[in-house]
């Protein structure tokens, strides 16, 4: 008997520990010496890497992102062979000259002072450890490297079209992440990222004419002669022709920076003490817009803090650089020659990534919809609240993208790794649109208030971690008290569209009998609005039995009917008023359900309307 109990309890202990969350830790120290004229730098890097996983690691991988900017690289071939090329890239990598390509050359690599064997394969370094890294152990990996900054093609690079000299993103040898799903040493082809949590201590030696904006907080403003409130300070100026900039960032997944001799640097403080930095070129055509952007960015942070969780870092920088806009911890690089609306929109999108990427660090390569798409959803809400939006359905653009792909046959499941979508269009919709559709449809299923409550709880539960789709689903289940497995299976893991219709509306003994039908496989609960000729409006909500409950009432005259079992193609119910008192019936007037064929959603049926000459 005793033995049996022991076996059972150790079984439970085992399964409990298999559930325990863990994540790796990599603390970086880097010293970078820039040769700005040659667009090259040397780097010394020391990573204190702790294996918090339950596994023994025999190897590690690094990303060498700059190697993507070489003719014949995977990114180059992919960019030239994909059906719908990104216009920013097309064949530009193929035509880079020797002094325009990017590279990282690993000169020396050691583990705890002992030389390591490694093999470079495009943008990935495969490294065999000298000493296996046991669970719970820490090792120091040190690397000397030489790099060339590529001509700006995508995100990082030098001399972009707006004249920014250095956009330094994905710019250093970076350890690949090992998480509960194993190694993620994916070659860089220009899409999404995944990083290890850790602290960064980065020293940059660079010609004195440059102004630098970076992730982290500047540690030695007195040596630079420029404090981080933007005013000049007494200098402790080092001799020589370079300044030594020292930045420290705590608990981040990446480090980025930018440098230009012509940056204007402005700083404002929000009411809770967050310092917002702006770096832009002193160009008369853009200065007014950037000045206007500053108070708007303050409003954006205050809105996000209040509604989606508190931004945790001491500062954030909006920096002109790169192409388009791209998010990094504590900063964004965006192109600056934009209308005020566009500048505001891009800044809003990128700063929201401080929540959905920089703090809730999902593996964006695998789950871009939780990063880009949640951002789209929150961005639509924030834009409406801050700058107004008179469309009746703020997420309609996301749904349009989804329906367009369902119709043209290019739709791919949301589980697709972002690098592997067959077209840029499918990647765009699968990430930017589908995360918004996911949350907006979830509002329809569990209620808008529940989703908003869930977003805050998700932030507080999963900040500074790597949440996965099931983690988000669990938070939403706990908040709503409903079961959502089916929702995930049909929306995220498969690609069935949704179509419900009104089959018939007939007189009956009780009044009117309404017959509904599920045309496609994807089951959903139904919101049905009935308007009567005397102006009365009555709502009917039909939950799915597999939800094990229903959302709270979403309006007046809200009636919850009996469950619709997902196996049943049809559902019939009665209302106690005659057909001739019914003005109209509509399935999902909110349009959140993502019904791709709304022609059958309304009564009177369209042919009846035609007969009546309406
Ligand atoms: Zn984004």
XYZ file of C-alpha atoms and ligand atoms in Angstrom:
615
model
C 0.000 0.000 0.000
C 2.700 2.410 1.006
C 4.589 1.699 -2.187
C 1.550 2.455 -4.287
C 1.051 5.800 -2.571
C 4.707 6.661 -3.117
C 4.429 5.854 -6.795
C 1.293 7.930 -7.183
C 2.700 10.923 -5.372
C 5.947 10.883 -7.357
C 3.906 10.668 -10.525
C 2.063 13.820 -9.509
C 5.271 15.552 -8.502
C 6.674 14.744 -11.937
C 3.671 15.990 -13.839
C 3.549 19.112 -11.688
C 7.191 19.922 -12.389
C 6.647 19.376 -16.116
C 4.093 22.203 -15.894
C 6.435 24.621 -14.150
C 7.376 27.640 -16.201
C 11.049 28.455 -16.708
C 13.049 30.737 -18.955
C 16.708 31.191 -19.825
C 18.730 34.235 -18.773
C 21.488 35.998 -20.703
C 23.233 39.059 -19.291
C 25.286 40.928 -21.895
C 28.351 43.103 -21.517
C 29.587 44.599 -24.777
C 32.249 47.089 -25.760
C 31.847 48.403 -29.299
C 34.434 50.500 -31.091
C 32.967 52.214 -34.140
C 34.887 53.200 -37.245
C 32.095 55.390 -38.569
C 33.820 56.310 -41.851
C 34.266 52.688 -42.834
C 30.892 51.669 -41.330
C 32.657 48.959 -39.388
C 33.127 48.142 -35.727
C 34.902 45.723 -33.472
C 33.110 44.167 -30.546
C 33.983 42.392 -27.340
C 31.071 40.536 -25.845
C 30.638 38.628 -22.620
C 27.395 36.782 -21.958
C 26.611 35.327 -18.569
C 24.236 32.586 -19.617
C 22.138 30.704 -17.061
C 20.364 27.507 -17.935
C 17.099 27.579 -15.996
C 15.704 24.723 -18.096
C 15.443 21.162 -16.782
C 17.690 20.045 -19.692
C 21.439 19.711 -20.077
C 22.656 21.843 -22.982
C 25.544 20.585 -25.128
C 25.407 23.395 -27.636
C 24.229 26.951 -28.106
C 23.380 29.029 -31.181
C 23.930 32.676 -32.038
C 22.177 34.885 -34.566
C 24.424 36.933 -36.880
C 21.705 39.091 -38.413
C 23.987 41.321 -40.524
C 25.031 38.270 -42.580
C 21.552 38.340 -44.124
C 22.595 41.412 -46.111
C 24.818 39.558 -48.551
C 24.047 38.489 -52.132
C 22.821 34.897 -52.143
C 21.784 34.887 -48.464
C 18.537 33.174 -47.481
C 16.947 36.598 -47.031
C 18.130 37.685 -50.493
C 16.874 34.554 -52.250
C 13.614 34.588 -50.316
C 13.063 38.262 -51.133
C 13.616 37.662 -54.840
C 11.635 34.425 -55.145
C 8.532 35.106 -53.056
C 5.349 35.638 -55.098
C 4.662 39.128 -53.747
C 8.049 40.693 -52.881
C 8.406 43.354 -50.182
C 9.024 46.518 -52.206
C 11.548 47.727 -49.620
C 13.757 44.712 -50.325
C 13.088 43.057 -53.742
C 16.565 42.481 -55.284
C 18.439 45.194 -53.382
C 20.500 42.690 -51.361
C 21.617 40.951 -54.542
C 23.222 44.165 -55.832
C 25.091 45.169 -52.642
C 28.815 45.812 -53.235
C 31.569 44.608 -50.904
C 31.580 47.839 -48.918
C 27.774 47.839 -48.725
C 27.070 44.321 -47.464
C 26.694 43.545 -43.804
C 28.670 40.958 -41.883
C 29.734 39.690 -38.488
C 33.026 37.823 -38.359
C 33.492 35.796 -35.200
C 37.152 36.150 -34.272
C 37.271 34.308 -30.975
C 34.727 32.390 -28.960
C 35.299 31.002 -25.463
C 33.369 29.296 -22.693
C 34.689 30.131 -19.225
C 37.996 31.074 -20.830
C 38.323 27.911 -22.931
C 38.282 28.110 -26.726
C 35.184 26.762 -28.449
C 34.604 25.154 -31.827
C 31.913 26.785 -33.899
C 30.459 26.708 -37.344
C 28.858 29.655 -39.151
C 25.920 28.842 -41.376
C 24.544 32.062 -42.895
C 22.971 34.049 -40.065
C 23.425 31.295 -37.466
C 26.491 30.202 -35.492
C 26.368 26.633 -34.207
C 28.531 26.235 -31.128
C 29.557 23.063 -29.357
C 30.035 23.725 -25.648
C 33.299 22.566 -24.049
C 31.472 21.685 -20.896
C 27.795 20.698 -20.977
C 25.631 23.247 -19.209
C 23.607 21.481 -16.524
C 20.203 22.624 -15.291
C 20.654 25.612 -12.981
C 24.257 26.294 -14.047
C 25.753 29.546 -15.315
C 28.528 29.831 -17.870
C 30.340 32.800 -19.422
C 30.506 32.946 -23.195
C 32.902 35.516 -24.572
C 33.276 36.552 -28.172
C 35.431 38.950 -30.151
C 33.916 39.962 -33.446
C 34.282 42.342 -36.361
C 31.268 43.711 -38.159
C 30.293 45.829 -41.124
C 27.027 47.757 -41.056
C 25.110 47.060 -44.285
C 23.629 49.768 -46.433
C 20.117 50.128 -45.017
C 17.785 47.636 -46.709
C 15.376 46.459 -44.051
C 15.217 47.794 -40.485
C 18.931 48.014 -39.635
C 21.723 49.575 -41.670
C 23.524 52.743 -42.549
C 22.547 55.784 -44.604
C 18.823 55.209 -44.975
C 16.849 57.244 -47.453
C 16.090 59.937 -44.867
C 19.805 60.423 -44.268
C 20.088 58.720 -40.877
C 23.623 57.400 -40.689
C 23.307 54.413 -38.347
C 20.166 52.390 -37.525
C 21.687 49.761 -35.268
C 19.060 47.045 -34.799
C 19.719 43.293 -34.889
C 23.301 44.525 -34.935
C 25.297 42.230 -32.604
C 25.850 38.462 -32.250
C 22.837 37.426 -30.207
C 22.263 34.116 -28.432
C 19.294 32.173 -29.752
C 16.495 31.419 -27.298
C 15.937 27.990 -25.826
C 12.494 27.689 -24.252
C 9.826 25.119 -23.439
C 9.534 24.460 -27.177
C 13.302 23.881 -27.592
C 15.857 25.845 -29.645
C 14.797 28.693 -31.889
C 17.816 29.211 -34.129
C 15.817 30.399 -37.093
C 17.779 31.982 -39.934
C 16.977 35.654 -40.495
C 14.895 36.358 -43.585
C 13.507 39.714 -42.505
C 10.437 38.939 -40.410
C 10.033 38.398 -36.644
C 12.282 37.740 -33.609
C 12.570 35.958 -30.273
C 14.993 36.995 -27.523
C 16.317 35.910 -24.148
C 15.517 37.931 -21.045
C 18.514 39.613 -19.440
C 20.418 42.779 -18.542
C 22.524 44.733 -21.032
C 25.602 46.809 -20.287
C 26.759 48.308 -23.587
C 29.696 50.648 -24.153
C 29.910 52.388 -27.525
C 32.997 54.318 -28.581
C 32.113 56.670 -31.385
C 33.299 59.915 -33.058
C 32.273 62.916 -30.996
C 30.085 64.402 -33.747
C 27.410 61.706 -33.279
C 24.342 61.837 -31.070
C 23.254 58.362 -29.919
C 19.830 57.149 -28.805
C 19.663 53.648 -27.347
C 17.846 51.018 -25.322
C 18.757 51.499 -21.677
C 19.763 54.512 -19.654
C 22.930 56.505 -20.328
C 25.275 56.043 -17.370
C 27.813 58.782 -18.005
C 26.090 61.935 -19.271
C 28.848 64.101 -17.827
C 31.396 62.589 -20.163
C 29.181 63.161 -23.176
C 28.208 66.682 -22.191
C 24.563 65.854 -22.660
C 22.370 64.659 -19.881
C 19.279 62.617 -20.404
C 16.941 65.473 -19.835
C 18.265 66.924 -23.023
C 20.266 69.888 -21.651
C 23.960 70.469 -21.853
C 25.869 69.614 -18.666
C 29.384 70.227 -17.428
C 31.674 67.871 -19.176
C 34.242 65.590 -17.897
C 35.238 65.274 -21.487
C 37.592 62.448 -22.415
C 40.469 63.363 -24.678
C 40.681 61.872 -28.148
C 38.158 62.094 -30.930
C 35.582 59.654 -29.532
C 33.044 59.752 -26.760
C 32.468 56.645 -24.697
C 28.726 56.087 -24.278
C 27.708 53.614 -21.569
C 24.120 52.334 -21.568
C 22.488 49.946 -19.127
C 19.135 48.232 -19.521
C 17.585 45.826 -17.045
C 15.341 42.913 -17.872
C 14.961 43.338 -21.631
C 14.991 40.933 -24.588
C 17.153 43.016 -26.944
C 19.244 46.146 -27.295
C 19.112 48.611 -30.195
C 20.517 52.057 -30.937
C 20.878 54.717 -33.597
C 23.420 57.448 -34.276
C 23.429 60.554 -36.417
C 25.332 63.845 -36.279
C 22.203 65.902 -36.988
C 19.779 64.587 -34.396
C 17.734 67.063 -32.404
C 17.194 65.497 -28.974
C 14.186 66.416 -26.864
C 12.949 64.942 -23.596
C 9.633 65.245 -21.783
C 8.431 63.625 -18.608
C 4.993 62.074 -18.147
C 3.077 62.683 -14.918
C 4.359 59.411 -13.435
C 7.969 60.256 -14.160
C 8.596 58.301 -17.377
C 11.116 60.121 -19.580
C 10.195 60.198 -23.258
C 13.048 60.946 -25.642
C 12.731 62.087 -29.244
C 15.551 62.077 -31.803
C 14.873 63.532 -35.234
C 16.611 65.477 -37.917
C 16.448 69.218 -37.817
C 14.763 69.396 -41.184
C 12.150 72.153 -41.632
C 9.770 69.837 -43.468
C 9.388 67.508 -40.475
C 10.139 69.559 -37.358
C 6.554 70.788 -36.834
C 5.140 67.264 -36.991
C 7.728 65.924 -34.553
C 7.039 68.769 -32.112
C 3.342 67.924 -32.324
C 4.118 64.230 -31.810
C 5.657 64.832 -28.373
C 2.473 65.671 -26.373
C 0.602 62.988 -28.334
C 3.128 60.359 -27.245
C 2.658 61.443 -23.628
C -1.098 60.853 -24.061
C -0.439 57.434 -25.627
C 1.630 56.237 -22.658
C -0.919 57.542 -20.175
C -3.737 55.783 -22.045
C -1.854 52.490 -22.235
C -0.781 52.604 -18.580
C -4.350 53.147 -17.491
C -5.992 50.566 -19.729
C -3.488 47.810 -20.466
C -0.939 47.750 -17.608
C 1.901 49.944 -16.359
C 4.961 50.511 -18.613
C 7.823 49.277 -16.427
C 10.993 50.990 -17.717
C 12.334 54.434 -16.766
C 12.464 55.770 -20.335
C 11.353 55.328 -23.936
C 12.774 56.834 -27.134
C 11.139 57.623 -30.464
C 14.010 57.767 -32.941
C 14.041 58.694 -36.618
C 15.813 55.872 -38.445
C 15.461 52.548 -40.195
C 12.563 51.998 -42.524
C 8.868 52.102 -41.723
C 8.782 51.463 -38.013
C 10.209 48.769 -35.814
C 9.901 48.064 -32.137
C 12.687 47.349 -29.663
C 12.802 47.395 -25.880
C 12.589 50.978 -24.607
C 12.684 52.480 -28.094
C 11.404 52.506 -31.624
C 13.061 53.416 -34.890
C 10.634 54.956 -37.364
C 10.982 56.877 -40.596
C 10.253 60.507 -39.899
C 9.222 62.107 -43.189
C 5.538 61.528 -42.652
C 2.310 63.441 -42.333
C 1.313 64.107 -38.732
C -1.376 61.397 -38.907
C 1.040 58.807 -40.205
C 3.776 59.800 -37.735
C 1.261 59.517 -34.891
C -0.120 56.187 -36.156
C 3.294 54.562 -36.502
C 4.461 55.846 -33.119
C 1.269 54.533 -31.514
C 1.765 51.102 -33.083
C 5.430 50.872 -32.087
C 4.956 52.120 -28.523
C 2.153 49.559 -27.998
C 4.825 46.945 -28.750
C 6.297 47.921 -25.367
C 3.389 45.836 -24.049
C 2.992 43.204 -26.773
C 6.600 42.212 -27.494
C 8.956 44.074 -25.171
C 7.226 43.009 -21.929
C 4.877 40.214 -23.032
C 7.674 38.640 -25.054
C 5.899 35.963 -27.049
C 7.998 34.162 -29.604
C 6.953 36.587 -32.334
C 8.396 34.406 -35.066
C 5.978 31.622 -34.127
C 3.066 33.672 -32.814
C 3.238 36.979 -34.661
C -0.521 37.364 -34.178
C -0.025 37.697 -30.388
C 2.457 40.483 -31.003
C 1.487 42.362 -34.181
C -2.186 41.386 -34.035
C -2.857 42.172 -30.377
C -1.118 45.438 -31.165
C -3.543 46.121 -34.042
C -6.524 45.489 -31.755
C -5.217 47.693 -28.933
C -4.087 50.310 -31.465
C -7.625 50.583 -32.883
C -9.016 51.099 -29.369
C -6.337 53.628 -28.409
C -6.661 55.536 -31.683
C -10.405 55.891 -31.242
C -10.024 57.037 -27.633
C -7.198 59.500 -28.284
C -7.735 60.815 -31.778
C -11.350 59.898 -32.629
C -12.645 57.448 -35.195
C -16.129 57.675 -36.630
C -16.300 54.249 -38.243
C -18.959 52.160 -36.471
C -16.689 49.115 -36.299
C -13.059 49.965 -35.474
C -11.648 46.530 -36.349
C -13.348 46.228 -39.743
C -10.043 46.580 -41.633
C -8.658 43.457 -39.952
C -11.750 41.454 -40.907
C -11.557 42.715 -44.495
C -7.999 41.369 -44.751
C -9.116 37.992 -43.369
C -12.084 37.691 -45.754
C -9.994 38.761 -48.763
C -7.565 35.878 -48.157
C -10.333 33.362 -47.501
C -11.810 34.411 -50.833
C -8.598 34.354 -52.878
C -7.404 31.066 -51.394
C -4.159 32.490 -49.933
C -5.221 32.210 -46.286
C -2.836 30.153 -44.108
C -3.461 29.024 -40.515
C -2.427 31.306 -37.652
C -0.088 28.562 -36.411
C 2.212 29.201 -39.396
C 5.729 30.303 -38.376
C 6.009 33.872 -39.655
C 9.034 33.053 -41.849
C 7.150 30.279 -43.586
C 3.999 32.024 -44.800
C 3.891 31.523 -48.569
C 3.188 35.173 -49.364
C 3.868 38.490 -47.688
C 0.119 39.098 -47.886
C -0.680 35.932 -45.911
C 1.988 36.840 -43.346
C 0.588 40.360 -43.061
C -2.950 39.155 -42.518
C -1.941 36.140 -40.389
C -0.079 38.393 -37.979
C -1.356 42.006 -38.088
C -5.017 41.275 -38.880
C -5.683 37.903 -37.275
C -4.612 38.868 -33.754
C -7.137 41.710 -33.922
C -9.795 39.395 -35.374
C -8.998 36.851 -32.629
C -9.622 39.422 -29.864
C -12.601 41.079 -31.486
C -14.273 37.680 -32.076
C -13.428 36.820 -28.474
C -15.339 39.947 -27.395
C -18.299 38.494 -29.267
C -17.902 35.119 -27.518
C -17.119 36.131 -23.902
C -18.055 39.841 -23.832
C -16.077 43.042 -24.357
C -15.592 43.780 -20.645
C -14.210 40.304 -20.043
C -11.679 40.703 -22.850
C -10.554 44.073 -21.512
C -10.236 42.653 -17.988
C -8.398 39.665 -19.421
C -5.886 41.857 -21.276
C -4.835 43.468 -17.976
C -4.690 40.147 -16.189
C -2.638 38.681 -19.055
C -0.170 41.559 -18.733
C 0.183 41.220 -14.984
C 0.469 37.426 -15.103
C 2.878 37.124 -18.031
C 5.008 40.292 -18.037
C 8.758 39.612 -18.424
C 8.029 36.100 -19.671
C 7.357 34.285 -22.948
C 3.599 33.589 -22.994
C 2.276 31.142 -25.554
C -1.201 30.946 -27.112
C -2.455 28.453 -24.528
C -1.352 30.801 -21.723
C -3.443 33.590 -23.166
C -6.384 31.248 -23.673
C -6.163 30.138 -20.020
C -6.236 33.730 -18.769
C -9.345 34.384 -20.858
C -10.966 31.178 -19.580
C -10.322 32.212 -15.989
C -11.676 35.717 -16.534
C -14.815 34.566 -18.372
C -15.444 31.260 -16.597
C -15.998 29.717 -20.050
C -14.258 26.910 -21.892
C -12.439 28.132 -24.989
C -10.580 25.110 -26.386
C -12.943 24.885 -29.358
C -12.381 28.563 -30.155
C -8.635 28.054 -30.355
C -8.910 24.873 -32.337
C -11.174 26.312 -35.000
C -9.668 29.791 -35.266
C -5.959 29.341 -34.546
C -5.155 25.769 -35.485
C -7.451 25.300 -38.462
C -8.731 27.519 -41.219
C -12.473 26.962 -41.467
C -14.539 30.062 -42.187
C -17.704 30.921 -40.279
C -21.128 31.082 -41.909
C -24.459 31.103 -40.141
C -27.799 31.880 -41.773
C -31.504 32.331 -41.140
C -33.167 29.357 -42.849
C -36.839 30.161 -42.315
C -39.199 32.404 -40.376
C -42.684 30.847 -40.199
C -45.970 31.347 -38.329
C -46.438 28.873 -35.483
C -48.923 28.175 -32.695
C -46.801 30.210 -30.254
C -46.245 33.053 -32.705
C -43.174 32.682 -34.890
C -40.788 29.810 -35.430
C -37.241 30.765 -36.435
C -34.919 28.185 -37.962
C -31.175 28.961 -38.060
C -28.449 26.984 -39.801
C -24.697 26.568 -39.489
C -23.417 26.452 -43.074
C -19.635 26.064 -42.450
C -17.901 23.858 -39.857
C -16.728 26.540 -37.425
C -19.258 26.609 -34.517
C -19.988 29.921 -32.800
C -22.502 31.219 -30.277
C -25.186 33.380 -31.875
C -26.321 36.921 -31.108
C -29.611 37.576 -32.852
C -31.431 40.907 -32.938
C -35.183 41.085 -33.630
C -36.790 44.428 -34.359
C -40.576 44.685 -34.248
C -42.806 46.970 -36.269
C -43.746 48.886 -33.097
C -40.068 49.749 -32.502
C -39.338 47.105 -29.826
C -35.885 45.495 -30.002
C -35.252 42.079 -28.454
C -31.914 40.241 -28.349
C -31.436 36.473 -28.299
C -28.158 34.857 -27.319
C -27.612 31.177 -28.151
C -24.515 29.804 -26.362
C -22.634 26.763 -27.609
C -22.924 23.853 -25.192
C -19.133 23.362 -25.349
C -18.614 26.834 -23.821
C -20.216 25.586 -20.572
C -21.905 28.916 -20.002
C -22.533 32.231 -21.710
C -21.298 35.817 -21.776
C -22.975 38.504 -19.640
C -25.894 40.367 -21.242
C -24.705 42.934 -23.767
C -27.804 45.101 -23.816
C -31.453 45.611 -22.855
C -34.054 42.873 -23.507
C -31.352 40.208 -23.613
C -32.653 36.612 -23.672
C -30.394 33.615 -23.312
C -31.805 30.598 -25.170
C -30.887 26.953 -24.684
C -27.439 25.819 -25.892
C -26.744 24.912 -29.521
C -24.835 21.576 -29.626
C -21.987 21.952 -32.153
C -22.956 18.679 -33.848
C -26.351 20.084 -34.923
C -26.436 21.870 -38.283
C -29.748 23.556 -37.426
C -31.367 25.256 -34.440
C -35.009 26.122 -33.979
C -36.687 28.436 -31.492
C -39.975 30.244 -31.013
C -40.874 33.839 -30.251
C -44.289 34.712 -28.887
C -45.229 37.368 -31.437
C -46.623 36.806 -34.930
C -44.514 37.081 -38.068
C -46.308 40.185 -39.279
C -45.103 42.112 -36.194
C -41.475 41.402 -37.070
C -39.718 44.183 -38.929
C -36.305 42.536 -39.169
C -34.068 39.792 -37.809
C -30.272 39.874 -37.956
C -27.528 37.459 -36.929
C -24.580 39.283 -35.341
C -25.311 42.931 -36.159
C -22.018 43.812 -34.393
C -20.130 42.041 -37.226
C -17.594 40.720 -34.716
C -18.405 37.041 -35.425
C -16.414 37.060 -38.713
C -19.266 35.583 -40.738
C -17.775 35.565 -44.226
C -21.165 35.390 -45.950
C -23.595 37.886 -44.470
C -26.137 37.563 -47.314
C -28.023 34.925 -45.299
C -27.791 36.785 -41.960
C -30.927 38.886 -42.286
C -34.687 38.578 -42.558
C -36.693 39.622 -44.549
C -34.727 37.588 -47.073
C -33.268 39.632 -49.875
C -35.579 38.100 -52.534
C -38.588 39.064 -50.385
C -37.263 42.597 -50.181
C -36.953 42.564 -53.940
C -40.541 41.341 -54.298
C -41.728 44.101 -51.985
C -39.750 46.556 -54.103
C -37.506 47.645 -51.185
Zn 4.414 45.898 -35.186
